[in-house]
Short mmCIF file of C-alpha atoms and ligand atoms in Angstrom, two decimals:
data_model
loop_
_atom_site.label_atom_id
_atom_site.label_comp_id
_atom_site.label_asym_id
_atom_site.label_seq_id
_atom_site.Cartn_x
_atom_site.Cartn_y
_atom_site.Cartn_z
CA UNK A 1 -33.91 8.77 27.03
CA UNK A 2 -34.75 6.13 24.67
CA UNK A 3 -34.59 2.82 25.34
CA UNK A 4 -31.45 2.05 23.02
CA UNK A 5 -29.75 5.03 24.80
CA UNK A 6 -30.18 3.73 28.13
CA UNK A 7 -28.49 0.32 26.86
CA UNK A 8 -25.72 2.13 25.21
CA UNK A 9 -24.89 4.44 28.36
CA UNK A 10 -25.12 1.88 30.63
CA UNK A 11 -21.96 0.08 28.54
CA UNK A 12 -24.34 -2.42 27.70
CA UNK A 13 -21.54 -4.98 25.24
CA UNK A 14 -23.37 -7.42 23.09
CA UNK A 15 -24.28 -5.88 19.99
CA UNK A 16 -27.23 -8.27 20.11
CA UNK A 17 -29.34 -6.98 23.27
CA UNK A 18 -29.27 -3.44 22.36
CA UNK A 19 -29.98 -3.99 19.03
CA UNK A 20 -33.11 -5.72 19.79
CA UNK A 21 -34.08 -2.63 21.70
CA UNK A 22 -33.61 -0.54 18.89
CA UNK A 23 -36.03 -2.63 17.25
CA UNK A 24 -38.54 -2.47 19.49
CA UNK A 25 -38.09 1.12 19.21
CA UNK A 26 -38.49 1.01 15.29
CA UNK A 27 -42.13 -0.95 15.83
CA UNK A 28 -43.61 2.19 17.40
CA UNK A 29 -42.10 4.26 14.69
CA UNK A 30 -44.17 5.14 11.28
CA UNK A 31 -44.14 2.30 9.55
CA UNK A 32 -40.20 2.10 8.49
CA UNK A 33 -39.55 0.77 4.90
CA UNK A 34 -37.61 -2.73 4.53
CA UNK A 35 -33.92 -1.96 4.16
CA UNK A 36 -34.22 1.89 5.30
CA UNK A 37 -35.88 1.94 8.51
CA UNK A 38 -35.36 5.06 10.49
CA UNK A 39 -34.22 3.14 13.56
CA UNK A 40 -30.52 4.11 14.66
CA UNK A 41 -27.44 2.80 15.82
CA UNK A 42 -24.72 3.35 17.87
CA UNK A 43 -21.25 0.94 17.68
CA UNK A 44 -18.60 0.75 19.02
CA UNK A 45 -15.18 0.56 16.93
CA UNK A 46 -11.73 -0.16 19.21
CA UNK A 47 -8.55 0.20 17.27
CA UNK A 48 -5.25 -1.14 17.25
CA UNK A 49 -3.96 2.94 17.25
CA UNK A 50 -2.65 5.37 19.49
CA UNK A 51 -5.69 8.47 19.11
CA UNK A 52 -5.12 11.15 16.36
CA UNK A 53 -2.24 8.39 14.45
CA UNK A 54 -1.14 9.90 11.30
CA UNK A 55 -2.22 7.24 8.01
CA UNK A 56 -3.98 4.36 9.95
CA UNK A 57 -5.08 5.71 12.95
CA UNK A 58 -6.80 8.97 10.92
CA UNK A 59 -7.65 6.47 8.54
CA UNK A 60 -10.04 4.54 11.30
CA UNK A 61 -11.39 8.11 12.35
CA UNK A 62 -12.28 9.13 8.64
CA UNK A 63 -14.06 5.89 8.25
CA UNK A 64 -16.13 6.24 11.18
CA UNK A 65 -17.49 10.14 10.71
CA UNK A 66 -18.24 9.28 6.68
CA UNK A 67 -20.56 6.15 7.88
CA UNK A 68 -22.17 8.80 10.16
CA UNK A 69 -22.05 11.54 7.01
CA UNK A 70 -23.17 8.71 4.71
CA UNK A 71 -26.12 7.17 6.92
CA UNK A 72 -27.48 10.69 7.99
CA UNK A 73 -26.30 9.91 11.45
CA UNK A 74 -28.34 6.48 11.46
CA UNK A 75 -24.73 4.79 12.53
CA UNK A 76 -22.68 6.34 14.70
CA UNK A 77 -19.56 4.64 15.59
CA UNK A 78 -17.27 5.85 18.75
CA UNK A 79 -14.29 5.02 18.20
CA UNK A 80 -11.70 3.80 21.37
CA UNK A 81 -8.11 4.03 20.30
CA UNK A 82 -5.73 1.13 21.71
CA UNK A 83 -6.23 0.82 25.34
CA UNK A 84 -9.04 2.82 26.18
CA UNK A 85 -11.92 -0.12 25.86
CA UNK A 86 -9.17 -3.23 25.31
CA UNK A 87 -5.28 -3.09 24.28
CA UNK A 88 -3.86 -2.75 20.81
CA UNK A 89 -3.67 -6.39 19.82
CA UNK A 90 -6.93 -7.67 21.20
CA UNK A 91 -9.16 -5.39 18.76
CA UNK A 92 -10.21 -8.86 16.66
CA UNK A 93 -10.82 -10.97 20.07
CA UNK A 94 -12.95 -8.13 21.12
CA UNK A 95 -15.07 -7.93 18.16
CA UNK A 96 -15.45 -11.80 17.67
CA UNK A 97 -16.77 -12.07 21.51
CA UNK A 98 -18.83 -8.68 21.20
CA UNK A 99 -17.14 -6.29 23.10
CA UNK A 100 -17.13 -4.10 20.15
CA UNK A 101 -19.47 -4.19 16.92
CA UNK A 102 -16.23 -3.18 14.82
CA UNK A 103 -12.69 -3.22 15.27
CA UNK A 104 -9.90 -1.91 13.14
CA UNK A 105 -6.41 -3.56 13.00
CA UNK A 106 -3.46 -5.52 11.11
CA UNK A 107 -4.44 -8.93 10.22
CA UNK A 108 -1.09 -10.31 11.46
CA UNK A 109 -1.29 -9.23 14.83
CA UNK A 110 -4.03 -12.25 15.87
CA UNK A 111 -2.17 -14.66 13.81
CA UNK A 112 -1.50 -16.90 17.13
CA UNK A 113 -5.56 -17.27 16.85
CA UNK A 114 -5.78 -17.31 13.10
CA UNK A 115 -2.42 -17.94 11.65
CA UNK A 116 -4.08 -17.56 7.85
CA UNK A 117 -4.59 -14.22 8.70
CA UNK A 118 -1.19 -12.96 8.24
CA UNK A 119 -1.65 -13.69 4.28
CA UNK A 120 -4.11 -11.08 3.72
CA UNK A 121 -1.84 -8.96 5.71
CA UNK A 122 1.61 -8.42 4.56
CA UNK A 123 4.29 -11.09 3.21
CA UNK A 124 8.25 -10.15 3.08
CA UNK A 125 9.00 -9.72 -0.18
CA UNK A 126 4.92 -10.21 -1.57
CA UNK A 127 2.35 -8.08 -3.51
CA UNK A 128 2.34 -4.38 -3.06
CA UNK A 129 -1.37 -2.37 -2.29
CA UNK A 130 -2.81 -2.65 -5.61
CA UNK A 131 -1.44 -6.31 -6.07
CA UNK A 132 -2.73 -7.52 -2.85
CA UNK A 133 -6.22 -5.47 -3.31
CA UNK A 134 -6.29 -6.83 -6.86
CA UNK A 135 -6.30 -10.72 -5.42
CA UNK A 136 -8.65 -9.58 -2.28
CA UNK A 137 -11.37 -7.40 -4.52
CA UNK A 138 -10.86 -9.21 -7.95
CA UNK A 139 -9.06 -12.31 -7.68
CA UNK A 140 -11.46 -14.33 -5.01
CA UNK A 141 -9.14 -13.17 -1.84
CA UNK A 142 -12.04 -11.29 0.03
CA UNK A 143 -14.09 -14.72 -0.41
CA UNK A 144 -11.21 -16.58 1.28
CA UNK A 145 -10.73 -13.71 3.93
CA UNK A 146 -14.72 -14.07 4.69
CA UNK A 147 -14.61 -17.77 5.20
CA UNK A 148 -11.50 -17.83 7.53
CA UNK A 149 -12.66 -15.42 9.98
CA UNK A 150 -16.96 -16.86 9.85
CA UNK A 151 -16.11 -19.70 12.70
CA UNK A 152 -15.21 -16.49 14.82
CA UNK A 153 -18.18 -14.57 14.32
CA UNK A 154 -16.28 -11.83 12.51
CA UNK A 155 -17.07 -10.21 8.93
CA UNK A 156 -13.88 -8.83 7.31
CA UNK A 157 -13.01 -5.86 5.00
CA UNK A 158 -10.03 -4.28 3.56
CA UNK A 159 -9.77 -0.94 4.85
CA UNK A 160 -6.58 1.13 4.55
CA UNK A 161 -3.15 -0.05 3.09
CA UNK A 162 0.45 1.72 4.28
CA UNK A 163 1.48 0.70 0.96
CA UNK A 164 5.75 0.05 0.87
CA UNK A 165 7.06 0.10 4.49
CA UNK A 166 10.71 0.21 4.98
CA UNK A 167 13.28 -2.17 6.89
CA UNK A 168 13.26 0.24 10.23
CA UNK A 169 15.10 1.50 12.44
CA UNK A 170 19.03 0.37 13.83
CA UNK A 171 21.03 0.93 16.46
CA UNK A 172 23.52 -1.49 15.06
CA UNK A 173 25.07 -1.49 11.87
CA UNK A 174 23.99 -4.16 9.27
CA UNK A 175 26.93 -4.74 6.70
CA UNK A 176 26.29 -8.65 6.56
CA UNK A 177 23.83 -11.09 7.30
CA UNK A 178 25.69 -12.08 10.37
CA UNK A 179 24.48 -8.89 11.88
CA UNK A 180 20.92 -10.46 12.57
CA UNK A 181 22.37 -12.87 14.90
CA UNK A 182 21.64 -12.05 18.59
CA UNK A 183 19.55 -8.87 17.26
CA UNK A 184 16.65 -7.80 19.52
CA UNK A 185 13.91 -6.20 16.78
CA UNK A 186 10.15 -5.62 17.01
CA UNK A 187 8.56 -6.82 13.46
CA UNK A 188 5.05 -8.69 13.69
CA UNK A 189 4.24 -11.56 11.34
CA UNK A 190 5.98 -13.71 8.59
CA UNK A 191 8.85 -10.37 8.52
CA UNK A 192 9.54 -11.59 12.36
CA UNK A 193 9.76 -15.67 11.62
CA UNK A 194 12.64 -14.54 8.94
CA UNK A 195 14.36 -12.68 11.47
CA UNK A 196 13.91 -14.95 13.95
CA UNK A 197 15.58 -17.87 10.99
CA UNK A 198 18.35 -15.42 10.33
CA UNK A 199 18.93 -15.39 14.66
CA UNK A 200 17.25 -12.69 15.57
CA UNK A 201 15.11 -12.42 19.08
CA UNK A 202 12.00 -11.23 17.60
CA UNK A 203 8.96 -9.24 19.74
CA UNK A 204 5.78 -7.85 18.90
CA UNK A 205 4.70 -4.44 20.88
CA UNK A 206 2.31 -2.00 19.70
CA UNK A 207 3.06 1.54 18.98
CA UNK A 208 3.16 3.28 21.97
CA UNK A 209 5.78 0.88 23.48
CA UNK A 210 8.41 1.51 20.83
CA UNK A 211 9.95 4.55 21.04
CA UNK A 212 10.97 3.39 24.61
CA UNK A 213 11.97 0.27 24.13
CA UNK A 214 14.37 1.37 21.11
CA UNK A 215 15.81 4.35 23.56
CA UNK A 216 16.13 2.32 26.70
CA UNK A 217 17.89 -0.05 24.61
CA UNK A 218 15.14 -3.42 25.59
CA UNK A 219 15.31 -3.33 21.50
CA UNK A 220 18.23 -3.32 18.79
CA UNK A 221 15.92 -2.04 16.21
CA UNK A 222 12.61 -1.66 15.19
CA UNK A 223 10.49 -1.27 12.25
CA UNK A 224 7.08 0.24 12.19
CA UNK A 225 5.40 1.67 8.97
CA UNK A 226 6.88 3.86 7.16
CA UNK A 227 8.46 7.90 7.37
CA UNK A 228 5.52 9.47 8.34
CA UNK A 229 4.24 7.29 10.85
CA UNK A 230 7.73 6.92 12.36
CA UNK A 231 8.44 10.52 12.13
CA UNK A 232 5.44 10.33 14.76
CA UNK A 233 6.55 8.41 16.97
CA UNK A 234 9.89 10.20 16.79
CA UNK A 235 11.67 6.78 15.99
CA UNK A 236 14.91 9.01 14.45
CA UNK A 237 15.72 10.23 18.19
CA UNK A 238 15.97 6.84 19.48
CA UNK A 239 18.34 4.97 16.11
CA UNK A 240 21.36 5.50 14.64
CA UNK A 241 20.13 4.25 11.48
CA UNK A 242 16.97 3.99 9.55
CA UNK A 243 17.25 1.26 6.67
CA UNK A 244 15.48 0.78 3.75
CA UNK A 245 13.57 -1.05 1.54
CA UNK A 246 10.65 -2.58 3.40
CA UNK A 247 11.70 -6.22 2.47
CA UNK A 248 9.39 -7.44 5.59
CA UNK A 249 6.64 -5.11 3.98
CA UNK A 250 6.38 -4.46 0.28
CA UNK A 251 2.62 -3.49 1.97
CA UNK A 252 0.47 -3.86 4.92
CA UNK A 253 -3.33 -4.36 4.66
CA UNK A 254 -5.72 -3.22 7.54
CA UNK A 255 -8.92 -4.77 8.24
CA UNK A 256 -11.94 -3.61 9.30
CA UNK A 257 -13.51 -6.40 11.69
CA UNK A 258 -17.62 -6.59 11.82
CA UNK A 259 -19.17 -8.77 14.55
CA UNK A 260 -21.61 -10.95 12.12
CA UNK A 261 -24.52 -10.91 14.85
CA UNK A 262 -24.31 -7.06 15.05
CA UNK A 263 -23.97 -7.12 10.92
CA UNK A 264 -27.27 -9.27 10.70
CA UNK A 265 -29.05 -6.67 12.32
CA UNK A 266 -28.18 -3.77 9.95
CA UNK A 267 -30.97 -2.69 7.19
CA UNK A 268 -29.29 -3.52 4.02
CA UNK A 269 -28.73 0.33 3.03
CA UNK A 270 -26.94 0.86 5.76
CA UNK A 271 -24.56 -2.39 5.52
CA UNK A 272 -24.01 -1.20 1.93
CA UNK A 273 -23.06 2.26 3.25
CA UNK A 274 -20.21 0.15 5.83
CA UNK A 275 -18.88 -1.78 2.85
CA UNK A 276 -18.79 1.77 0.84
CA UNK A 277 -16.77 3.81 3.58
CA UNK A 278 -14.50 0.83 4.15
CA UNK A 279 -13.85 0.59 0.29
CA UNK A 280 -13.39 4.25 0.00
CA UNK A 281 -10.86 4.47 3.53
CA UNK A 282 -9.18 1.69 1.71
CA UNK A 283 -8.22 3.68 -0.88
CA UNK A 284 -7.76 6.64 1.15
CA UNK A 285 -5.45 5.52 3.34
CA UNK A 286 -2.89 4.51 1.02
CA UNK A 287 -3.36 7.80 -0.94
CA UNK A 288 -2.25 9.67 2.56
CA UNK A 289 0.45 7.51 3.08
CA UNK A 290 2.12 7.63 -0.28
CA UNK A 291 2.11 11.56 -0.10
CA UNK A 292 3.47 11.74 3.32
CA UNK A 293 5.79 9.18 3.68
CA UNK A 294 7.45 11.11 0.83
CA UNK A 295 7.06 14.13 2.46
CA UNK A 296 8.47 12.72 5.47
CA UNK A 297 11.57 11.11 4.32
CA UNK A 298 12.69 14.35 3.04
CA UNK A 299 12.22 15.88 6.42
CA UNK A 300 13.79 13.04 8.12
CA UNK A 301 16.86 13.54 5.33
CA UNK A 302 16.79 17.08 6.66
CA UNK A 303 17.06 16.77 10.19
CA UNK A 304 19.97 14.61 9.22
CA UNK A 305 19.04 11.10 9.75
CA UNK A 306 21.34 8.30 8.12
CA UNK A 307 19.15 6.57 5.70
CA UNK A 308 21.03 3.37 4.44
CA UNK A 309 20.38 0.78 2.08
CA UNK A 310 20.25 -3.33 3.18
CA UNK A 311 23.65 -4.71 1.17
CA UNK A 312 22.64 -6.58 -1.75
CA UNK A 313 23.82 -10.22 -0.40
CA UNK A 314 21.47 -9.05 3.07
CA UNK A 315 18.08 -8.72 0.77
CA UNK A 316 19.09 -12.01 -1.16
CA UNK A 317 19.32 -14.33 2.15
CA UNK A 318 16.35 -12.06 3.56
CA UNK A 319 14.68 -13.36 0.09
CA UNK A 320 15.60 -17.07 0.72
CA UNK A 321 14.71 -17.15 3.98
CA UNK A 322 11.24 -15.84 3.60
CA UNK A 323 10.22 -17.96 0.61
CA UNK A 324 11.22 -20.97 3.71
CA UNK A 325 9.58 -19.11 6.15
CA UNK A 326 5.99 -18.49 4.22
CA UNK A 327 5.96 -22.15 3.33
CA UNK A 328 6.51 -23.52 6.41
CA UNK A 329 4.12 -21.36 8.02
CA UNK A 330 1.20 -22.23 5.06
CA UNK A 331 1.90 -25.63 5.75
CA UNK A 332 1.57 -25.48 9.44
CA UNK A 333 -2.03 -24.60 9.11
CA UNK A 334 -4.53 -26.35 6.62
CA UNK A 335 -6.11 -23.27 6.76
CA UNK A 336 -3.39 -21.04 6.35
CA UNK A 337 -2.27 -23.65 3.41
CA UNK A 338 -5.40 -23.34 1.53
CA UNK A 339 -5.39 -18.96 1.22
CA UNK A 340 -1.69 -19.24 0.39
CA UNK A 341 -1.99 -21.62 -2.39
CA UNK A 342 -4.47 -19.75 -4.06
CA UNK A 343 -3.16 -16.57 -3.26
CA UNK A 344 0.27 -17.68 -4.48
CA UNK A 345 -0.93 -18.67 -8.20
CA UNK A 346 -2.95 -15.64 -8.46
CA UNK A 347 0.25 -13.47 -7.21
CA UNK A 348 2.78 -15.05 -9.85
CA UNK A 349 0.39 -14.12 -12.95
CA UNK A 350 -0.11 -10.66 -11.00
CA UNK A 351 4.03 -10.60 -10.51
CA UNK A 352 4.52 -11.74 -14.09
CA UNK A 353 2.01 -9.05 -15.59
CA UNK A 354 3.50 -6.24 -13.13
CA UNK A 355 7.05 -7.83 -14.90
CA UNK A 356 6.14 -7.01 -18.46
CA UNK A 357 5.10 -3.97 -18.03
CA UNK A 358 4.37 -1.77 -15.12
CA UNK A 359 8.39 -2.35 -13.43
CA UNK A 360 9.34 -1.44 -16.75
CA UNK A 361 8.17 1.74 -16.60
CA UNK A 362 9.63 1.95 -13.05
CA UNK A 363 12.89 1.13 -13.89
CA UNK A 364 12.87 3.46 -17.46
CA UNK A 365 11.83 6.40 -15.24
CA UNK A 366 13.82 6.31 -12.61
CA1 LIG B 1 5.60 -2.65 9.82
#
């Protein structure tokens, strides 16, 4: 057993020791090249998922076997859905401390340690997936997203999208916007605050707590992701209604955490091959979703589930209250204040360009 192994087996966590035993490893090796040594790695990735989850979850799984495919098994990455190495909602604490050399999560859900994070996340009533990945890859957004998470010893990248969510799941009726008050709903992030404004009781749980929650009635209502991940969680036994649109959710971006030390000690091929997979999963993911949540709804439809749409006068106070509730919470943090005002001009010229054209084909088409 090498060296390396005997680290990894014996649950040896920071990235840092075991990688400098891999090095010593690669000394007694033939003469490695700079940048694609034959010395190998093994990481681990925790997850914010339940194991096997449709879209995301998958989504995490895929990434990991194509860095293996990719690297000719020079990474290897074992992944640890939510729970088995540290809960759901700890995946970027984990990777910031070293627990795990990568981590893969919603931005939002650590946004009591780094409330900026919720903007490369999801904003009710913000960009959709190709919006949002057109300020993060093209606009200067991964730059921000880099510099926010450094002072934590984490490396960010985009990796997966759910693209439009929808409003969730209700055991009560919504007809007005009176029907928020006293309401008992799981939605993370700025989608939560609103609620919260509009006298809601807001929590946050991760996925496997849902389903009972909503049926043991600790919950009103819920929303999630979308039809095929809720279809998953069989959401539709548990509600009497399932509303749309996803106001809270026009899209949610995943990240892919990196624990810088454990980066640092990549050979630049194979860092380029990490920032390739998570690029292509990015992409990916939202490709998955798009089909099955479509494929989904119509099953949901079919099984007889009441799909309703918000009232008009709802999604306008929804609207008001969120354009409040993302200001406030950019100007809470200096941090949080600097993303949003860049993201916010770069989003209008995006929302303005998407106006002139692309909604127009939208709305022609039907
Ligand atoms: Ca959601």
């Amino acid at each position: 057993m090498k060296r390396r192994d005997i680290l990894a087996a014996a649950g040896v966590g920071l990235a840092a020791t075991a990688l400098a035993g891999c090095k010593e490893d690669s000394k007694s090796a033939a003469a490695p090249q700079e940048g694609s040594s034959s010395q190998t790695f093994t990481w681990k990735m925790v997850t914010s998922w339940p194991k096997n989850f449709p879209g995301v979850g998958v989504g995490a799984e895929r990434f990991a076997k194509l860095v293996e495919e990719m690297s000719n098994g020079r990474l290897k990455v074992r992944i640890y859905a939510a729970g088995e190495l540290v809960p759901a909602l700890e995946v970027f604490d984990a990777v910031s401390r070293g627990t795990a050399e990568l981590g893969h999560g919603a931005p939002y859900y650590w946004k009591g340690k780094v409330p900026a994070a919720q903007f490369f996340c999801a904003l009710p009533f913000g960009p959709n997936a190709l919006e949002m990945n057109a300020w993060l890859h093209y606009g200067g957004g991964m730059q921000l997203w880099e510099e926010v998470y450094k002072p934590f010893g984490v490396l960010p990248m985009a990796c997966g999208n759910t693209g439009v969510q929808t409003a969730g799941w209700f055991n009560k009726e919504i007809t007005s916007v009176d029907d928020f008050k006293g309401l008992k709903m799981r939605t993370p992030g700025l989608g939560g605050e609103v609620l919260t404004k509009m006298g809601g009781t807001v929590v946050n749980m991760p996925a496997g707590e849902i389903f009972t929650a909503l049926q043991t009635g600790a919950i009103d209502a819920t929303e999630w992701i979308g039809p095929y991940n809720d279809l998953a969680l069989g959401l539709h036994k548990a509600s009497k209604y399932y509303y749309t649109p996803g106001w809270q959710e026009p899209s949610v971006q995943f990240e892919l955490d990196v624990n810088l030390k454990a980066w640092e000690t990549l050979p630049a091929d194979l860092q380029a091959i990490v920032r390739s997979a998570a690029r292509a999963i990015n992409g990916d993911m939202l490709d998955d979703y798009n089909a099955k949540n479509m494929e989904a709804m119509e099953q949901l439809k079919s099984e007889g589930v009441d799909v309703r749409r918000l009232p008009d006068e709802v999604l306008a106070r929804l609207k008001e209250v969120a354009t409040e509730v993302v200001e406030a919470s950019a100007n809470a943090d200096p941090v949080a204040k600097k993303v949003w005002d860049h993201q916010k001009a770069y989003l209008q010229r995006l929302y303005d360009y998407a106006e002139s054209n692309e909604k127009d084909i939208y709305n022609i088409r039907g």
